[in-house]
Short mmCIF file of C-alpha atoms in Angstrom, two decimals:
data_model
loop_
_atom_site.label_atom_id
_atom_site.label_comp_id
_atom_site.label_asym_id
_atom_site.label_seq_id
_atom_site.Cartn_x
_atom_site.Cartn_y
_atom_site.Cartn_z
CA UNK A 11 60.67 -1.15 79.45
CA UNK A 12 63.27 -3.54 78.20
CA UNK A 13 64.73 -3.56 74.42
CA UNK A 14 63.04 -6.42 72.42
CA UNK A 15 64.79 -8.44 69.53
CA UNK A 16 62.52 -7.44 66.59
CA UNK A 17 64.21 -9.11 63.59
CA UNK A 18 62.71 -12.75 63.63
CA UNK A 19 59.44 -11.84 63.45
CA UNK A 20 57.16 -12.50 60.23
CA UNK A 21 54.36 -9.51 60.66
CA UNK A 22 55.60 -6.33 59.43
CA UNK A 23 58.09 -4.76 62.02
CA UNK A 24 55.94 -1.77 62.99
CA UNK A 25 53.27 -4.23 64.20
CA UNK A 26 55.37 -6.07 66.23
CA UNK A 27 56.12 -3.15 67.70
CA UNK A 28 52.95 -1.51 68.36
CA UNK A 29 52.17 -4.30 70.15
CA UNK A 30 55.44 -3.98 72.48
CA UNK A 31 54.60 -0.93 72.95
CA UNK A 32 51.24 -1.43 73.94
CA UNK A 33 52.09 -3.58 76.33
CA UNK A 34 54.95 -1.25 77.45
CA UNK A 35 51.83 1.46 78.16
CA UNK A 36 49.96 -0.62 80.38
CA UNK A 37 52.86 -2.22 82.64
CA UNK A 38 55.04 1.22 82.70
CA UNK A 39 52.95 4.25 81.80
CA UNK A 40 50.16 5.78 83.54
CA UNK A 41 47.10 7.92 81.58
CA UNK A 42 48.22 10.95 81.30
CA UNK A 43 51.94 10.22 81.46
CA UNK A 44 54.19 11.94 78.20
CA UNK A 45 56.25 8.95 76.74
CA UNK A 46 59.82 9.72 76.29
CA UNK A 47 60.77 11.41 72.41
CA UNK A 48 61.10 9.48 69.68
CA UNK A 49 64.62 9.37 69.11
CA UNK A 50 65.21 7.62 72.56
CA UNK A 51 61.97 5.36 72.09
CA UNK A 52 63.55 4.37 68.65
CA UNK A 53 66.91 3.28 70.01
CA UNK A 54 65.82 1.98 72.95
CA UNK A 55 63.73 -0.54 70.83
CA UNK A 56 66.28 -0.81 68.28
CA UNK A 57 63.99 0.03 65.35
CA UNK A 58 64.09 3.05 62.44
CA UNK A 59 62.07 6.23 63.55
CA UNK A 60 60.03 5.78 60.76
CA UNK A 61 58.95 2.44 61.90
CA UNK A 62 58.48 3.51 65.28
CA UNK A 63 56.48 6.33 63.76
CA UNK A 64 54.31 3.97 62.43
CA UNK A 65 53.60 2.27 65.43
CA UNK A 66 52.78 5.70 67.15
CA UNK A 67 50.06 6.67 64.33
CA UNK A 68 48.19 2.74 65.00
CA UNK A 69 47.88 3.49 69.05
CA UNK A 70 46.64 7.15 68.16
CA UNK A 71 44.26 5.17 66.14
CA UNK A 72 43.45 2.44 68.18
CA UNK A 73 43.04 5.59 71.50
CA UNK A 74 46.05 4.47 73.05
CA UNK A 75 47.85 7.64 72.66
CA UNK A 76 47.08 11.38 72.31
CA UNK A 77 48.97 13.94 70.77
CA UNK A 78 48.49 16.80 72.12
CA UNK A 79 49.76 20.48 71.10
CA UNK A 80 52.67 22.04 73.00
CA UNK A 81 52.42 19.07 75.09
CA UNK A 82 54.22 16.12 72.98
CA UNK A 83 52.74 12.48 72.58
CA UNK A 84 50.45 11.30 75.91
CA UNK A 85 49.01 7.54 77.43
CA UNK A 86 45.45 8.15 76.66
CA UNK A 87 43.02 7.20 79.25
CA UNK A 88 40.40 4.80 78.33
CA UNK A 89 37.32 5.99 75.44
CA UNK A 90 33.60 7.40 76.70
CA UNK A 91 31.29 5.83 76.43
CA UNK A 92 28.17 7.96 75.00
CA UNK A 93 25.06 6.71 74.03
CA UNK A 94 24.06 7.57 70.79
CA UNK A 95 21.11 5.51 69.42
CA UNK A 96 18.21 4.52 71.92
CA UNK A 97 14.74 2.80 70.98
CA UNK A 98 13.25 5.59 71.80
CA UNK A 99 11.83 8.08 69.63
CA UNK A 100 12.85 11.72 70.92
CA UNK A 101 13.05 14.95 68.77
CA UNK A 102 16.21 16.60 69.91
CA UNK A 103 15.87 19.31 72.79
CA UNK A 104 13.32 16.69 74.40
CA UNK A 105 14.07 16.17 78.10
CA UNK A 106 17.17 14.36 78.93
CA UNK A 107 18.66 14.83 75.57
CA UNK A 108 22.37 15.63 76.38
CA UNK A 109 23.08 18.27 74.04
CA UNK A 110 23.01 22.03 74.35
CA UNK A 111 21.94 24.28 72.17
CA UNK A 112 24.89 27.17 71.34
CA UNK A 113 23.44 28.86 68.09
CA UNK A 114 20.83 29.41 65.50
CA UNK A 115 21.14 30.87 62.01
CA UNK A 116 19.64 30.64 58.75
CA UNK A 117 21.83 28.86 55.76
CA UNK A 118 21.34 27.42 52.51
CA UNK A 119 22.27 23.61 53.46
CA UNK A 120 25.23 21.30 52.02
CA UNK A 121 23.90 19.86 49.05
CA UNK A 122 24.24 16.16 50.52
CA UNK A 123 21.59 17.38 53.61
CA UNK A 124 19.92 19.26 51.11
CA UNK A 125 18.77 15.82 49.33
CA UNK A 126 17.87 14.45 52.01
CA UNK A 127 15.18 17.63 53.31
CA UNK A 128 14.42 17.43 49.22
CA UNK A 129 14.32 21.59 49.90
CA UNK A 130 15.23 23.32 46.99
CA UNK A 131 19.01 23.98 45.55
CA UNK A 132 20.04 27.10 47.85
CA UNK A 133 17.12 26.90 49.95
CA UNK A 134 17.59 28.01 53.27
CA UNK A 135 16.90 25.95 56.47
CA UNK A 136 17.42 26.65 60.24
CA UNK A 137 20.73 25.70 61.15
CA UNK A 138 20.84 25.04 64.92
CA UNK A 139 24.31 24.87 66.27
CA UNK A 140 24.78 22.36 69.32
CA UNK A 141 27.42 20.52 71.68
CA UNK A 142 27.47 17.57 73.85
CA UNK A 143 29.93 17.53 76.85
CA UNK A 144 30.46 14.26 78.77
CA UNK A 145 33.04 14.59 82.04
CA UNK A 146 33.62 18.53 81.45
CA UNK A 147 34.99 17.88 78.01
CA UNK A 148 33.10 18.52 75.05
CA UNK A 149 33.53 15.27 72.81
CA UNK A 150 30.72 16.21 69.96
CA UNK A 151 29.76 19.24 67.95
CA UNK A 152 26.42 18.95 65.60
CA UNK A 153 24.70 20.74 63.09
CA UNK A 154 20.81 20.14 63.09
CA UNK A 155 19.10 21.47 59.87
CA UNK A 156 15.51 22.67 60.34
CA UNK A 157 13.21 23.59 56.98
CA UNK A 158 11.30 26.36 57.75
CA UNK A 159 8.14 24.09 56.58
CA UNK A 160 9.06 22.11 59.60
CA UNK A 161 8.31 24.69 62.16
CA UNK A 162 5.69 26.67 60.33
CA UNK A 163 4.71 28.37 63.70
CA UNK A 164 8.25 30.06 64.07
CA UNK A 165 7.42 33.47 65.51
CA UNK A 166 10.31 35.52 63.22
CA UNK A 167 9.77 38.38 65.98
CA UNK A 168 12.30 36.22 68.61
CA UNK A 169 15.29 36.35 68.67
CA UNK A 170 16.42 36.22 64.73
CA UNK A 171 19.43 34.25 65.83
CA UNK A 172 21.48 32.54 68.86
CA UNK A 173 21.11 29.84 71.53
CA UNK A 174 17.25 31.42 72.77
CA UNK A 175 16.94 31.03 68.72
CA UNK A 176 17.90 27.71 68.75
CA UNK A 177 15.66 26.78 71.60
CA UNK A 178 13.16 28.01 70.21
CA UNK A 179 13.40 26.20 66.73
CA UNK A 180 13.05 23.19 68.71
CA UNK A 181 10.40 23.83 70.71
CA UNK A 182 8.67 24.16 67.43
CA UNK A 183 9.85 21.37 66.61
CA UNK A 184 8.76 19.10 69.46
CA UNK A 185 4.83 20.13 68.10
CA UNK A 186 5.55 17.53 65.19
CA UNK A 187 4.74 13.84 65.59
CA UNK A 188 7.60 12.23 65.17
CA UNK A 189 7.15 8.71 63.07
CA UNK A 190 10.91 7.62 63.02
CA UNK A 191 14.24 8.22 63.20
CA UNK A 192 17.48 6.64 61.63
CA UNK A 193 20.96 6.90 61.62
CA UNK A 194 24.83 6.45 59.73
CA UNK A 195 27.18 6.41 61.18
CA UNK A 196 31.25 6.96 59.24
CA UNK A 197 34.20 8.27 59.31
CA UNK A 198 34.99 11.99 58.62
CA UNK A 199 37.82 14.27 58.98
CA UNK A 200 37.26 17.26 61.20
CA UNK A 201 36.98 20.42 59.42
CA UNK A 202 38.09 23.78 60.76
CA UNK A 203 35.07 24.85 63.20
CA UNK A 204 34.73 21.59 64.63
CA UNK A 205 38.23 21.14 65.45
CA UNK A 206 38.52 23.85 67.22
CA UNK A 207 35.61 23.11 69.40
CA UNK A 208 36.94 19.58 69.86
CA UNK A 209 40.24 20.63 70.36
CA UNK A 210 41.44 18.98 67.50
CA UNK A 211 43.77 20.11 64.61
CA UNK A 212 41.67 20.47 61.27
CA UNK A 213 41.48 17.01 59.65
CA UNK A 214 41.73 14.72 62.55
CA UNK A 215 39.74 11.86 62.27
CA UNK A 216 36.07 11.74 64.01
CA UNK A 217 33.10 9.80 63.75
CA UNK A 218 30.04 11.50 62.02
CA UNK A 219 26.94 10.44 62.95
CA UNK A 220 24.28 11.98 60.61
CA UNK A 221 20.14 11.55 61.78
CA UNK A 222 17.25 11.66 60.00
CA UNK A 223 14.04 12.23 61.59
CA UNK A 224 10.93 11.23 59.68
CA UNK A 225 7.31 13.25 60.48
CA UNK A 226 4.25 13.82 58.31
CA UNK A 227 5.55 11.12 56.33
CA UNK A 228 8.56 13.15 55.25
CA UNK A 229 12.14 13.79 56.53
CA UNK A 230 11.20 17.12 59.28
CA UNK A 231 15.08 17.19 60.07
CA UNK A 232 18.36 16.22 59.75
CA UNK A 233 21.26 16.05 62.30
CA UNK A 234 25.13 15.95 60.97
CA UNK A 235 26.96 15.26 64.78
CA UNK A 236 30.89 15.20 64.83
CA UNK A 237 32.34 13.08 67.87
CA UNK A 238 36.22 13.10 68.74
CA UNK A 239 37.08 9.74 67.46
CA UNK A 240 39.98 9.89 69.55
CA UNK A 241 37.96 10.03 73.06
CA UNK A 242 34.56 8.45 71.84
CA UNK A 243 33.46 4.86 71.65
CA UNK A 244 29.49 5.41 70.56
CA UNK A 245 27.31 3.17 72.16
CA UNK A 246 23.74 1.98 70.49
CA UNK A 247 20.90 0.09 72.38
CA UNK A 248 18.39 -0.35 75.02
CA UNK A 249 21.11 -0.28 77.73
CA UNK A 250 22.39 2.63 77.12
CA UNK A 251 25.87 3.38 77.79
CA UNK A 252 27.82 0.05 77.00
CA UNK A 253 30.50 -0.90 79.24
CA UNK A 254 32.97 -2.53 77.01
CA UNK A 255 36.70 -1.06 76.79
CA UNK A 256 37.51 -2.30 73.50
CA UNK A 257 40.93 -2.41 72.93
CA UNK A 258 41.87 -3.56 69.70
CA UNK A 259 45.50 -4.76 70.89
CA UNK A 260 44.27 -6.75 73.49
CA UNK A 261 42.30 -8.70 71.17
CA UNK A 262 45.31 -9.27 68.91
CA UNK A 263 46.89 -10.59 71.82
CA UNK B 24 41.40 21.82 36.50
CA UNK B 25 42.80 25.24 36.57
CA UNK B 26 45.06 26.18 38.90
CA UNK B 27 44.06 28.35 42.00
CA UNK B 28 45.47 31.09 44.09
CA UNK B 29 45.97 30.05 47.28
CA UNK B 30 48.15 32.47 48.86
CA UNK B 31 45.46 35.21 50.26
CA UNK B 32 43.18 32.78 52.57
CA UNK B 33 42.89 32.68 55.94
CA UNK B 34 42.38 28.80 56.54
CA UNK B 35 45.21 26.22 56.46
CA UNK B 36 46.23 26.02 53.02
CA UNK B 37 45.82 22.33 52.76
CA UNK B 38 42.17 22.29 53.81
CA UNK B 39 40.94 24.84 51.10
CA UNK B 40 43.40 22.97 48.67
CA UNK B 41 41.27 19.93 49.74
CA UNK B 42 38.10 21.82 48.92
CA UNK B 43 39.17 23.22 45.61
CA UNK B 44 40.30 19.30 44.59
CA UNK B 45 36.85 18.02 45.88
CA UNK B 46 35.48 20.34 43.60
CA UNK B 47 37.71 18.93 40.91
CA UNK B 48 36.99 15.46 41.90
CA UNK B 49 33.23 16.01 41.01
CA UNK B 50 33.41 17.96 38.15
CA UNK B 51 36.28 16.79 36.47
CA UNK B 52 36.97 12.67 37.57
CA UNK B 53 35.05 10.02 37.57
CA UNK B 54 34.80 6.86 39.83
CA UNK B 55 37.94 4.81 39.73
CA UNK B 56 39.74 7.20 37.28
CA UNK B 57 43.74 7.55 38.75
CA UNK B 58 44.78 11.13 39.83
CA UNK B 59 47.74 12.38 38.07
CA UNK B 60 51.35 11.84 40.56
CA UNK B 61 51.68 14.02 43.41
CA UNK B 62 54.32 16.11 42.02
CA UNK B 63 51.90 16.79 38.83
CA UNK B 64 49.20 18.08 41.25
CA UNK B 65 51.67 20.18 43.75
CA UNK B 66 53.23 21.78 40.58
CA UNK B 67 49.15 22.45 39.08
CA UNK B 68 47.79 24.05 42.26
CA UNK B 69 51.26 26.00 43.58
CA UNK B 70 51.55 24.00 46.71
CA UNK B 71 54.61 22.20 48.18
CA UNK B 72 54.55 18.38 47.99
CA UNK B 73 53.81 18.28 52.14
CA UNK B 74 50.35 20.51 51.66
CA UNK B 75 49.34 18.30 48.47
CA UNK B 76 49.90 15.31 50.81
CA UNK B 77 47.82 16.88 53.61
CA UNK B 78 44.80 17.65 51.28
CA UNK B 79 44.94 14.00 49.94
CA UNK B 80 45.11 12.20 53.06
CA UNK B 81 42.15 14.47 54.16
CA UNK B 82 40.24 13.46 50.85
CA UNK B 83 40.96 9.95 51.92
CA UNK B 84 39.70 9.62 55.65
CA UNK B 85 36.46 11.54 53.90
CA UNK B 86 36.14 8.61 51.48
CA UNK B 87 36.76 10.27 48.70
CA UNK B 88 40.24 9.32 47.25
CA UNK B 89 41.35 5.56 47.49
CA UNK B 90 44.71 4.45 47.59
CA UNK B 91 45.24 0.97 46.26
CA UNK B 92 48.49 -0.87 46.36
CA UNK B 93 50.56 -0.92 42.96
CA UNK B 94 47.56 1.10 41.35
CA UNK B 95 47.82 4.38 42.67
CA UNK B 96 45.26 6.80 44.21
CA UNK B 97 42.15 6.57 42.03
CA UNK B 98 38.36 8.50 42.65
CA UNK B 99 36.06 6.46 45.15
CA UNK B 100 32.61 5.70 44.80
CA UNK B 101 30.19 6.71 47.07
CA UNK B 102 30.61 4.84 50.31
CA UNK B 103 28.14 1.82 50.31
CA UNK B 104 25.14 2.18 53.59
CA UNK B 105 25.98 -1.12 55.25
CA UNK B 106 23.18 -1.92 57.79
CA UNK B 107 24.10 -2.73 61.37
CA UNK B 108 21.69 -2.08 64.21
CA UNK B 109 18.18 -3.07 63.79
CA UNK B 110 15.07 -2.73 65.93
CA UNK B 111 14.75 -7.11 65.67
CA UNK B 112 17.23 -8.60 68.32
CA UNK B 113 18.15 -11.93 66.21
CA UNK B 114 21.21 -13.78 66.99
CA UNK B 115 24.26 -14.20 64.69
CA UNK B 116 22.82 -16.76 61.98
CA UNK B 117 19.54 -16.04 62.43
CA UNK B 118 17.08 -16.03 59.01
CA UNK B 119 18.14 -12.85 56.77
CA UNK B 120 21.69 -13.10 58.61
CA UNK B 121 24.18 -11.17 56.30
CA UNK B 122 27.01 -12.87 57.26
CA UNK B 123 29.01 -15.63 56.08
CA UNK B 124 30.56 -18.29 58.86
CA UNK B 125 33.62 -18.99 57.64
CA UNK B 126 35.82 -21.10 60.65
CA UNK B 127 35.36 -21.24 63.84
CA UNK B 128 38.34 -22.57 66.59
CA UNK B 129 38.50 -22.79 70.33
CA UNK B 130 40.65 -19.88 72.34
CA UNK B 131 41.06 -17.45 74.67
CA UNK B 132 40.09 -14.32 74.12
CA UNK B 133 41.78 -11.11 74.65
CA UNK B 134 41.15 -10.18 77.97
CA UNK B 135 38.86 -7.28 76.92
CA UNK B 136 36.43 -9.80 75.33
CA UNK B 137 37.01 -12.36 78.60
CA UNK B 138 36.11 -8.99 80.80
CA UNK B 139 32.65 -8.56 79.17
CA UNK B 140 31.98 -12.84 79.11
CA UNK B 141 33.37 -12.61 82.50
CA UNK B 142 35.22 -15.90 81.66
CA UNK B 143 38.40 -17.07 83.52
CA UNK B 144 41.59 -15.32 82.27
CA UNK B 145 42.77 -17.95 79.85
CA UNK B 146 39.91 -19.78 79.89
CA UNK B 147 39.20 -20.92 75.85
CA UNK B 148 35.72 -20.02 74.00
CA UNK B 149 34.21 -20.83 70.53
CA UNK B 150 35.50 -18.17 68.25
CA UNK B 151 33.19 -17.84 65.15
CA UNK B 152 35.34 -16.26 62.20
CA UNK B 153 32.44 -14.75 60.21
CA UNK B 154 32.98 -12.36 56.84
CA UNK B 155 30.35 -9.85 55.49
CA UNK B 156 29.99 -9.27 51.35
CA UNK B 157 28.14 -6.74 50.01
CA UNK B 158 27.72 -6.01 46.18
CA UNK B 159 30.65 -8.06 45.68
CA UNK B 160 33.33 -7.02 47.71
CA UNK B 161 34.22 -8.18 51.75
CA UNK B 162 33.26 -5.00 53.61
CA UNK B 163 33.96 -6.40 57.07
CA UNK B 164 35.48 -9.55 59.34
CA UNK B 165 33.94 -10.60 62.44
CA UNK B 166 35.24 -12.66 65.34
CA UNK B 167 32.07 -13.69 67.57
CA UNK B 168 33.15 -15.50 71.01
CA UNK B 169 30.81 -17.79 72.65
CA UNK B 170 31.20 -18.98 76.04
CA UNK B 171 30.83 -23.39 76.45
CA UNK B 172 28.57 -22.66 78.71
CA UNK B 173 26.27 -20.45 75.97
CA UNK B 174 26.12 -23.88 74.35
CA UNK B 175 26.19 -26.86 76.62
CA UNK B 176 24.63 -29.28 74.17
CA UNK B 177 27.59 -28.48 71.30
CA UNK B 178 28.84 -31.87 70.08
CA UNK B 179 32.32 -32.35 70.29
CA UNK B 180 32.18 -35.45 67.97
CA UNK B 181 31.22 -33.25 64.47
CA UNK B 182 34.03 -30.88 63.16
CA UNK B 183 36.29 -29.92 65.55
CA UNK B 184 36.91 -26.76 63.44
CA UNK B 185 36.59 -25.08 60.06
CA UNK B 186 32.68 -23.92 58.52
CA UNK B 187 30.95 -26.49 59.51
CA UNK B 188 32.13 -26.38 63.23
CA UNK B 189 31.00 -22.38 63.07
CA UNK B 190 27.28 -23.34 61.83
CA UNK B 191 27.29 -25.83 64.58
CA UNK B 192 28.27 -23.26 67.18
CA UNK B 193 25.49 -20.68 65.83
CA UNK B 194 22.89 -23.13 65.96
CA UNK B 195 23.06 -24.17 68.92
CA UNK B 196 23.36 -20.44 70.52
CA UNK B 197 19.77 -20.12 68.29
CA UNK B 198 18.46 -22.54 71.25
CA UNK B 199 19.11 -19.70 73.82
CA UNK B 200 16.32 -16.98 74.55
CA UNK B 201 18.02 -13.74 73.10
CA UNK B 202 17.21 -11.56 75.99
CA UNK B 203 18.89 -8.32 74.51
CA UNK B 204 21.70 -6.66 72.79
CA UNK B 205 23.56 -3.43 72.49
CA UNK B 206 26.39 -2.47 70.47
CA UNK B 207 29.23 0.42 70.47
CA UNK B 208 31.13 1.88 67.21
CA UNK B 209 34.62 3.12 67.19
CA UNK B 210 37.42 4.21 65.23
CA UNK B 211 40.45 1.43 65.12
CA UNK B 212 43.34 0.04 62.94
CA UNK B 213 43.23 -2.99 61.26
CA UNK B 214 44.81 -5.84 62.30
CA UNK B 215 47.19 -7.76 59.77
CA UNK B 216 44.50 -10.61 59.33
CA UNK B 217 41.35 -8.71 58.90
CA UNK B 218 43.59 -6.38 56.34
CA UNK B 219 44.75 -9.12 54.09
CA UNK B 220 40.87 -9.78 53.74
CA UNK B 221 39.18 -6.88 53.25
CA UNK B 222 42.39 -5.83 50.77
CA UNK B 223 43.69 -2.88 53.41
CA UNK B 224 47.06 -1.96 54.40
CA UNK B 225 47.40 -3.29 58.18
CA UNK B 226 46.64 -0.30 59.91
CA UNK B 227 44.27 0.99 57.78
CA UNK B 228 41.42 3.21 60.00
CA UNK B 229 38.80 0.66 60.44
CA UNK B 230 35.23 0.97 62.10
CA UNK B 231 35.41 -1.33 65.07
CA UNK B 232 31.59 -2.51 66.39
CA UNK B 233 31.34 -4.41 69.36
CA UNK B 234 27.76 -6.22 69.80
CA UNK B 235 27.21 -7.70 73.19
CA UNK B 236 24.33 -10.26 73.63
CA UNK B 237 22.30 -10.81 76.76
CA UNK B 238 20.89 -14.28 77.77
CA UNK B 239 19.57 -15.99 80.68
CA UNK B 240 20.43 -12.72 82.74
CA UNK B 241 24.24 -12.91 81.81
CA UNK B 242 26.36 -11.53 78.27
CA UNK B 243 26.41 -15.20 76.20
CA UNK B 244 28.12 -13.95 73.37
CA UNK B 245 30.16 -11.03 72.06
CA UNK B 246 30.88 -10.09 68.70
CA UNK B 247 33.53 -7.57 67.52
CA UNK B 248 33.43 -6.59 64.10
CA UNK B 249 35.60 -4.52 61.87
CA UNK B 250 34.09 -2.98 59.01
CA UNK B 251 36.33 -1.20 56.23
CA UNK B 252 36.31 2.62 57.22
CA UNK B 253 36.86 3.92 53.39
CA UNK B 254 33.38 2.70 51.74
CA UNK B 255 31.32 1.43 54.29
CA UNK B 256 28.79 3.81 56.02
CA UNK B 257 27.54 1.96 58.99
CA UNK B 258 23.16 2.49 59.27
CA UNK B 259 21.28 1.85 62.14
CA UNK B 260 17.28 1.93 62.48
CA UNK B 261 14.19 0.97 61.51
CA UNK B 262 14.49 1.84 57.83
CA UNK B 263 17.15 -0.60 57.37
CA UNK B 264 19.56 1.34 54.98
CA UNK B 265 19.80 4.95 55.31
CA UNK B 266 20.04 6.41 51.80
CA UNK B 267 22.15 9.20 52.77
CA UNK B 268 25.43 10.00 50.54
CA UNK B 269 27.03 12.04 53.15
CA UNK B 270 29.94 13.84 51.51
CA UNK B 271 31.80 15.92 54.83
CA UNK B 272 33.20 18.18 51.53
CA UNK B 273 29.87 19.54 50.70
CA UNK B 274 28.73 20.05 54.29
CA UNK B 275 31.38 22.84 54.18
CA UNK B 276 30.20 24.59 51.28
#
């Protein structure tokens, strides 16, 4: 990539040069490839590291670039697409849902999920522990929380805990009628279980997606999901899994 | 706040730092209220200046803190629900429409957009600037591209540009038989225009949705919308806004 003249230009510097760098990426780089260290990317554009820096952090944002540890700063290839919201109605565990179940145990919930299930302060609910792998790599962890007056049937003879646990909670489950379903979706930083599932550090950004499922006129369930926001694009509606590789520096272009 | 051992824990320091200030947030802050400098709070809590950092920018991406030019980093309110998805496929201006058309001028696209209209590279489309306000403030900036050919009966003889122009272009895609639409949410930075109006830093982590409309067996029109990541919460479903004040920092408790 050649050296560009960067002083003329009215946007703030590190813009400017995000966006000759992103352009650098797709003529020069291939996904995958490690870019050179910053000390030779910052001469060779003729800019201060901490502008080039700055550039760096917007393409990890925008899912340009990955850093990756003990490996150094890598083209990233383009985001999954998963489908997330669909018109239809499923309790999760219903076939073709694409999670698996990992784990099962029995918690007092976050106070925030705890409004929600309007259970009691310290109540405990079943806390089913699942992950969603698309391509071999796992790109979501969840948390669904289960009141035991959802699943009144529970045999407590089962398994007290694990994945046959967790299947069974949502077989149970699957005997209510579900009414409806709806979902938020925000930004969130990882925390320290997640990450390490993801293969994040602690604290990188991700997309929650928390789900509230509605039966007997009251909320059965609740789902707090955790999606790399690094690899993820989530994709809502009939059609499933939308093809669109948005890439926000393109459409600045 | 009193200050807190930190030495003996297993975690990284700055995440249980972040949990013992979210815990100070609530019981000791209020919404808006300015945190004390940073070197105040490293000195309070026995942490170096880096760790304090960590923990804040942590608190931030969770929507908790808010850092706001030549003010400081003050308490956030609860991130307002901001409905996106709903189960009635209307198009852009339709009755009950939440946005606001604010200019509209004729250009090509970046060649993401182009790829989904499958227009010619260069070839110019409407583009519908459109801004969203809820309770007050701008929570998001849209850019809506629509094909000539998704409205052949457009006048060229009214506005050629500006508000007017925009209603013009929305009407006329009204004529159209909305087929279908599906939509995809990601994590991106925001660009320098969409920052100076929803009052972020360029670069700021922005939710990026991408709606994609189906007519007449083809994509007509494509929307790509950048909502403010700090205080919106992005709902989807039947029940319109999801009343759930997800706080990641009590999820970990």
């Amino acid at each position: 990539m050649g050296t560009t003249q960067l002083e003329s230009v009215p946007e703030p510097k590190y813009w400017h040069l995000k966006t000759v760098l992103s352009e650098a990426l797709d003529s020069e780089f291939s996904v995958g490839e490690i870019l050179p260290n910053e000390r030779d990317l910052a001469a060779r554009f003729g800019v201060a590291r901490a502008t080039l820096r700055q550039a760096l952090e917007q393409l990890e944002l925008e899912g340009r670039l990955q850093r990756r540890r003990g490996v150094g700063t890598t083209v990233a290839p383009p985001r999954v697409g998963v489908a997330v919201g669909s018109e239809q109605h499923t309790w999760p565990g219903a076939a073709g849902d694409a999670w698996q179940a990992t784990d099962c145990t029995v918690a007092a919930p976050p106070a925030s999920v705890a409004g929600i299930l309007e259970t009691a302060h310290g109540e405990q609910v079943h806390t089913v522990r699942r992950s969603r792998v698309t391509h071999g790599q796992q790109v979501a962890a969840e948390l669904l929380y289960v009141p035991a007056s959802s699943v009144p049937d529970l045999s407590a003879i089962d398994a007290p805990s694990g994945a046959a646990r967790a299947r069974a909670v949502l077989r149970e489950l699957q005997r209510l009628d579900l009414e409806n379903q709806d979902r938020a979706v925000e930004l969130g930083s990882a925390r320290a279980d997640d990450a390490k599932e993801l293969d994040r550090l602690p604290g990188a950004p991700v997309l929650v997606v928390t789900t509230r499922f509605f039966a007997e006129g009251r909320t059965a369930a609740v789902s707090v999901a955790t999606y790399r926001a690094d690899t993820c694009r989530l994709t809502f509606g009939d059609s499933g899994g939308v093809e669109i590789h948005h890439d926000p520096e393109r459409r600045a272009s």
